[in-house]
PDB file of C-alpha atoms in Angstrom:
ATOM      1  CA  UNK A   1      93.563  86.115  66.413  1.00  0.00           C
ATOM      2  CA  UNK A   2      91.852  88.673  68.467  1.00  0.00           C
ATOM      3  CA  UNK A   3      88.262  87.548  69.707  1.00  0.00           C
ATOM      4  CA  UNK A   4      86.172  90.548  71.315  1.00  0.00           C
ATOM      5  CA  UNK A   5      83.052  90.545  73.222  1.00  0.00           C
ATOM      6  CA  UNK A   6      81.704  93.840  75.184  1.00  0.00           C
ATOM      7  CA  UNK A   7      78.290  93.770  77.360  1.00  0.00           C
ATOM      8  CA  UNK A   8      77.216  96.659  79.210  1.00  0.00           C
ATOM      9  CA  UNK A   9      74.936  96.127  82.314  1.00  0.00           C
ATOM     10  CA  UNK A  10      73.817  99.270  84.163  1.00  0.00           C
ATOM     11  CA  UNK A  11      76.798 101.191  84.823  1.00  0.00           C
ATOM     12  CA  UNK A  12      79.060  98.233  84.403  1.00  0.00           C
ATOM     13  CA  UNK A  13      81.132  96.668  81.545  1.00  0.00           C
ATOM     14  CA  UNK A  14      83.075  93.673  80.911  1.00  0.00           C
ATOM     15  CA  UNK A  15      85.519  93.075  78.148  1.00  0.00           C
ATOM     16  CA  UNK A  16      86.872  90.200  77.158  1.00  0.00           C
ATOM     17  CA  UNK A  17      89.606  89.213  74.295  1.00  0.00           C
ATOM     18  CA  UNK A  18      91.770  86.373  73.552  1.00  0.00           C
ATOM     19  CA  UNK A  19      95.560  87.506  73.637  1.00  0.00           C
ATOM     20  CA  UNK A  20      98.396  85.756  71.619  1.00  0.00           C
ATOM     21  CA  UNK A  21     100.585  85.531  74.630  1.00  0.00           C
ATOM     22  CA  UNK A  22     100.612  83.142  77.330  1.00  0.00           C
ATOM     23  CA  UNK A  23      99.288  84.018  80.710  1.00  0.00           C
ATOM     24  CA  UNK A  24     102.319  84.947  82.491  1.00  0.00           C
ATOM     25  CA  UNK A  25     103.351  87.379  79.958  1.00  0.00           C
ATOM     26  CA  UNK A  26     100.286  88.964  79.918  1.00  0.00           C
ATOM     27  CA  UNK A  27     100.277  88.930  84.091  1.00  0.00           C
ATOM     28  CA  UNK A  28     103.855  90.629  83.629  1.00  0.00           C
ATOM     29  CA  UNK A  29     102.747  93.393  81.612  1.00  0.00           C
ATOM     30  CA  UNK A  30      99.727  94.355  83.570  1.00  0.00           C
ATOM     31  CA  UNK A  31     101.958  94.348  86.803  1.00  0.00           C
ATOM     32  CA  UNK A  32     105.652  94.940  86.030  1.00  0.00           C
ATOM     33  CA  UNK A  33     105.847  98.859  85.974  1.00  0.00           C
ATOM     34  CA  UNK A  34     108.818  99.036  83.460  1.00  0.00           C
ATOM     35  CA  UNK A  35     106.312  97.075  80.992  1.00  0.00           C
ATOM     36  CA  UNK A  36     102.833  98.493  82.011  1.00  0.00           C
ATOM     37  CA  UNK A  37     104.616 101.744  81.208  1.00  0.00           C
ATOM     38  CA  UNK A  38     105.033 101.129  77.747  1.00  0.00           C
ATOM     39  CA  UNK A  39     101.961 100.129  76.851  1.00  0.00           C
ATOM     40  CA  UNK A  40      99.363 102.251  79.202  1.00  0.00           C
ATOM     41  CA  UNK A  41      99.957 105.844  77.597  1.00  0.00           C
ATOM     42  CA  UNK A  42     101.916 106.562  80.744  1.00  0.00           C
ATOM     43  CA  UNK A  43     103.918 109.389  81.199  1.00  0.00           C
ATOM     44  CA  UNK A  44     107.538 108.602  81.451  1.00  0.00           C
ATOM     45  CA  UNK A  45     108.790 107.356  84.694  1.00  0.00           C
ATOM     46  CA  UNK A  46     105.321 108.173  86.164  1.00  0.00           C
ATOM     47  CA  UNK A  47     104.580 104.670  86.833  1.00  0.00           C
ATOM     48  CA  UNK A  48     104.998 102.904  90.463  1.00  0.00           C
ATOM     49  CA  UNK A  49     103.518  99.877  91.083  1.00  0.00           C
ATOM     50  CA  UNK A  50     103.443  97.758  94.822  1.00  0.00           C
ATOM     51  CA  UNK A  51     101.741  94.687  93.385  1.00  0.00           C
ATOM     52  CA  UNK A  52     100.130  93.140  96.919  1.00  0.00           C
ATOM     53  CA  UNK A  53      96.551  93.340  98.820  1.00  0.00           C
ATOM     54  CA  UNK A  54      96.893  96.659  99.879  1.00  0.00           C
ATOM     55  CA  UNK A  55     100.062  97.958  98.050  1.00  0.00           C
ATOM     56  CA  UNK A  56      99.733 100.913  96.050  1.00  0.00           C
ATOM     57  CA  UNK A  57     100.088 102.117  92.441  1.00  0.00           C
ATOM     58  CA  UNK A  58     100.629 105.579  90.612  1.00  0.00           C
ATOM     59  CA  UNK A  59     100.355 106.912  87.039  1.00  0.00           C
ATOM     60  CA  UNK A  60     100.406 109.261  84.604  1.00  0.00           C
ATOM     61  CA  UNK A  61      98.122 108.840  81.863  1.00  0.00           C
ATOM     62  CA  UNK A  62      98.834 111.271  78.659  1.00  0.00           C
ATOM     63  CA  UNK A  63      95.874 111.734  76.299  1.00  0.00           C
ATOM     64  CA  UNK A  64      96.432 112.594  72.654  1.00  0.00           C
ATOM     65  CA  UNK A  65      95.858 115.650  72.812  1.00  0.00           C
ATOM     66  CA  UNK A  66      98.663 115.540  75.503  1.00  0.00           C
ATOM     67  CA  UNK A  67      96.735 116.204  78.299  1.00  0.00           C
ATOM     68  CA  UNK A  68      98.125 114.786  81.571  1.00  0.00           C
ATOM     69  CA  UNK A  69      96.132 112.867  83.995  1.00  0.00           C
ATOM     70  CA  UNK A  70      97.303 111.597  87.365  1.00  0.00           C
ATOM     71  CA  UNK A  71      96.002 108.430  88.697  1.00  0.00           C
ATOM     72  CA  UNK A  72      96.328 106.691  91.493  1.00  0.00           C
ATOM     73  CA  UNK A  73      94.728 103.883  93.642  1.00  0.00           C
ATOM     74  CA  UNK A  74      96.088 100.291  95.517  1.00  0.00           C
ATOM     75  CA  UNK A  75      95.431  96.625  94.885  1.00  0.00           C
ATOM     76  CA  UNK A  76      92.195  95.194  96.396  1.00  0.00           C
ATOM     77  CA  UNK A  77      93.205  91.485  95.070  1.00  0.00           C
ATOM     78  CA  UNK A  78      96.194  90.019  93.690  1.00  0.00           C
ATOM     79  CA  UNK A  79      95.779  85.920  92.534  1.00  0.00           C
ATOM     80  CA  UNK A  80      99.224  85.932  90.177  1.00  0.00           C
ATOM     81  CA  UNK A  81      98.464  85.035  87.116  1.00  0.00           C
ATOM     82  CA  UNK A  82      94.844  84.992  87.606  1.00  0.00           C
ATOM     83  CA  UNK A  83      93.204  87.659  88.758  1.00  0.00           C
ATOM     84  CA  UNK A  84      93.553  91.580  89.831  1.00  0.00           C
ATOM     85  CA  UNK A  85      91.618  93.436  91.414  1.00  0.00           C
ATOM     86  CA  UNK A  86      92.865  97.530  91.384  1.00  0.00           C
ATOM     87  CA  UNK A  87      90.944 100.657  92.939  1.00  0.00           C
ATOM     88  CA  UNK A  88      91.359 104.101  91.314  1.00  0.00           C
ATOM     89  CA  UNK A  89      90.886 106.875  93.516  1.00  0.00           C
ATOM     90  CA  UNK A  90      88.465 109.153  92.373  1.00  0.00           C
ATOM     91  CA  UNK A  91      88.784 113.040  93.707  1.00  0.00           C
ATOM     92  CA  UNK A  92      85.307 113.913  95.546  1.00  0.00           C
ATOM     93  CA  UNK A  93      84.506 109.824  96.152  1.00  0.00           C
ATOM     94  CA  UNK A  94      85.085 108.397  98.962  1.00  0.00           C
ATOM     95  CA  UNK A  95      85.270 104.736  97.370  1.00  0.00           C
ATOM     96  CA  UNK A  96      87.481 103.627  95.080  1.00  0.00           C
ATOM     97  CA  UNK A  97      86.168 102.475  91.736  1.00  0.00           C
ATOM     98  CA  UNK A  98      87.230  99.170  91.310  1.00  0.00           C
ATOM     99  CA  UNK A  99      88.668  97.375  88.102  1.00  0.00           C
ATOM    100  CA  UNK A 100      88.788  93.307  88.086  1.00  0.00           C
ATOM    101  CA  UNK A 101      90.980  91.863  85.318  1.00  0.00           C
ATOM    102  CA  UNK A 102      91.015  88.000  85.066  1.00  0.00           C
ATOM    103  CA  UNK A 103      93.189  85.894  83.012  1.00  0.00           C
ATOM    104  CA  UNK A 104      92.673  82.003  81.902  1.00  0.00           C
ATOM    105  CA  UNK A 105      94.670  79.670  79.256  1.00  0.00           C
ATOM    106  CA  UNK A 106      92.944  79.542  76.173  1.00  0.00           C
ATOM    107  CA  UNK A 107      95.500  77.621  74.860  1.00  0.00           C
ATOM    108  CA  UNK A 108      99.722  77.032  75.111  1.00  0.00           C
ATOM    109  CA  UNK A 109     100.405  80.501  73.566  1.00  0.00           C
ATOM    110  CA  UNK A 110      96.838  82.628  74.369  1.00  0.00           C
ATOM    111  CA  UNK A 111      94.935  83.923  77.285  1.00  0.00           C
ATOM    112  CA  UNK A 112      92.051  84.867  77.644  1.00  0.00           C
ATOM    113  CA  UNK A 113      91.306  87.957  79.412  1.00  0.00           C
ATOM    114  CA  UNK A 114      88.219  89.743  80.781  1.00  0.00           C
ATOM    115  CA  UNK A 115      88.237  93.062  82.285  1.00  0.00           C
ATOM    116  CA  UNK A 116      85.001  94.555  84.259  1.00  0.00           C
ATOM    117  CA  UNK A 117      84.162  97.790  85.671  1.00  0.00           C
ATOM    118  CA  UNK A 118      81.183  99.263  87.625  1.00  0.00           C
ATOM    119  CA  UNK A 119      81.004 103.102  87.343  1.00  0.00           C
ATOM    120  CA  UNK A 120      78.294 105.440  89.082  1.00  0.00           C
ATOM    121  CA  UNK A 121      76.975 106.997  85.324  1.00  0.00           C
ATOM    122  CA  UNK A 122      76.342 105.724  81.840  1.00  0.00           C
ATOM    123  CA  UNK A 123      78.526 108.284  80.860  1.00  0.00           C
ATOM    124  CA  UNK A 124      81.498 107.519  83.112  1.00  0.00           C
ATOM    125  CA  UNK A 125      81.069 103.603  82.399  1.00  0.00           C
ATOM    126  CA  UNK A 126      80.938 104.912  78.328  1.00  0.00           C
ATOM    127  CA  UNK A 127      84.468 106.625  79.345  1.00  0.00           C
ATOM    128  CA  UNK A 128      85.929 103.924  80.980  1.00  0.00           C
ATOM    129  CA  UNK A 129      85.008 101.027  78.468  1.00  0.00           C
ATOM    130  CA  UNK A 130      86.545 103.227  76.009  1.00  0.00           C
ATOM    131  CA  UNK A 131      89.511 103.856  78.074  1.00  0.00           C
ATOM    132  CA  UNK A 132      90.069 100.262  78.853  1.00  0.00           C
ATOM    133  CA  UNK A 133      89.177  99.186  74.584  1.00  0.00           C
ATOM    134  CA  UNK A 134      92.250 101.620  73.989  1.00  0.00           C
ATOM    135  CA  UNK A 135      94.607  99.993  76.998  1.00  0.00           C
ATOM    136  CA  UNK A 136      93.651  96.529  75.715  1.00  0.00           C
ATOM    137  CA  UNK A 137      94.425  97.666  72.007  1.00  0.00           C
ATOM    138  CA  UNK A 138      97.903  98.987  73.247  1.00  0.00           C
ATOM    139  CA  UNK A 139      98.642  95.788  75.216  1.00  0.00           C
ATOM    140  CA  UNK A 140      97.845  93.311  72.222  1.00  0.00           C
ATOM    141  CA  UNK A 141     100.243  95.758  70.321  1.00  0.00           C
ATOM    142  CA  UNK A 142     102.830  95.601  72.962  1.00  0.00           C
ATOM    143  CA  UNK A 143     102.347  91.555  73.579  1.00  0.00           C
ATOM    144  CA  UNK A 144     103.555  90.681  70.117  1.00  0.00           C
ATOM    145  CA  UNK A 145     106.546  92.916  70.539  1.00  0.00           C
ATOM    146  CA  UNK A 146     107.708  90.697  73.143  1.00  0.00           C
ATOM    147  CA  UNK A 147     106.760  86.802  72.506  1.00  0.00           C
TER     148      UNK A 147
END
């Protein structure tokens, strides 16, 4: 059971889905870099994570095309199991653009996340909400692997 909902304001978006895993699985995956590497079309052993206000995380996204794509950026917020707040530092920006991803029960074995970014263009904020549509397809893929 997948429920989707997208809405664009501006240069921001929010998704939201219903996962069929319960909250601290879903929590694990996002921060555990072992599983966030599996599922994030992250280069092998690219992947560091130092999941705290202020810690710091790395990455190494490869495209399809295999393209390779650094990224880094630190933790803003971190509520476990509820809500995380990561920057991604963007080369020529001072400011980090900021992704919030919340999670809630929706029921015993679901959660219910919703991810939002604000971007400074249409087009980046197109780019990301793609980006983050693919990440969230990968991660209900890689959820039902392990429940």
């Amino acid at each position: 059971m997948t429920k989707e909902q997208t809405t664009a304001d501006g240069f921001s978006y929010t998704l939201e889905r219903v996962l069929e895993a319960p909250v601290p699985a879903v929590w694990s995956a996002w921060t555990t870099a072992e599983a966030y590497a599996q599922w994030s079309y992250a280069a092998p052993g690219s992947v560091e994570m130092d999941v705290r206000p202020g810690g710091t995380w790395k990455s190494t996204v490869v495209t399809p095309d295999g393209g390779q794509f650094p990224l880094t950026g630190s933790y803003a917020e971190v509520e476990v199991n509820r809500r995380l707040v990561t920057g991604m530092d963007v080369p020529g920006k001072d400011e980090q653009t900021l992704m919030t991803v919340e999670l809630a029960e929706e029921s015993a074995a679901g959660t219910h996340i919703t991810v939002t970014q604000t971007c400074d263009t249409a087009e980046q904020r197109d780019m990301a909400e793609q980006g983050t549509t693919m990440l969230l397809d990968s991660l209900t893929a890689f959820l039902k692997t392990v429940n």
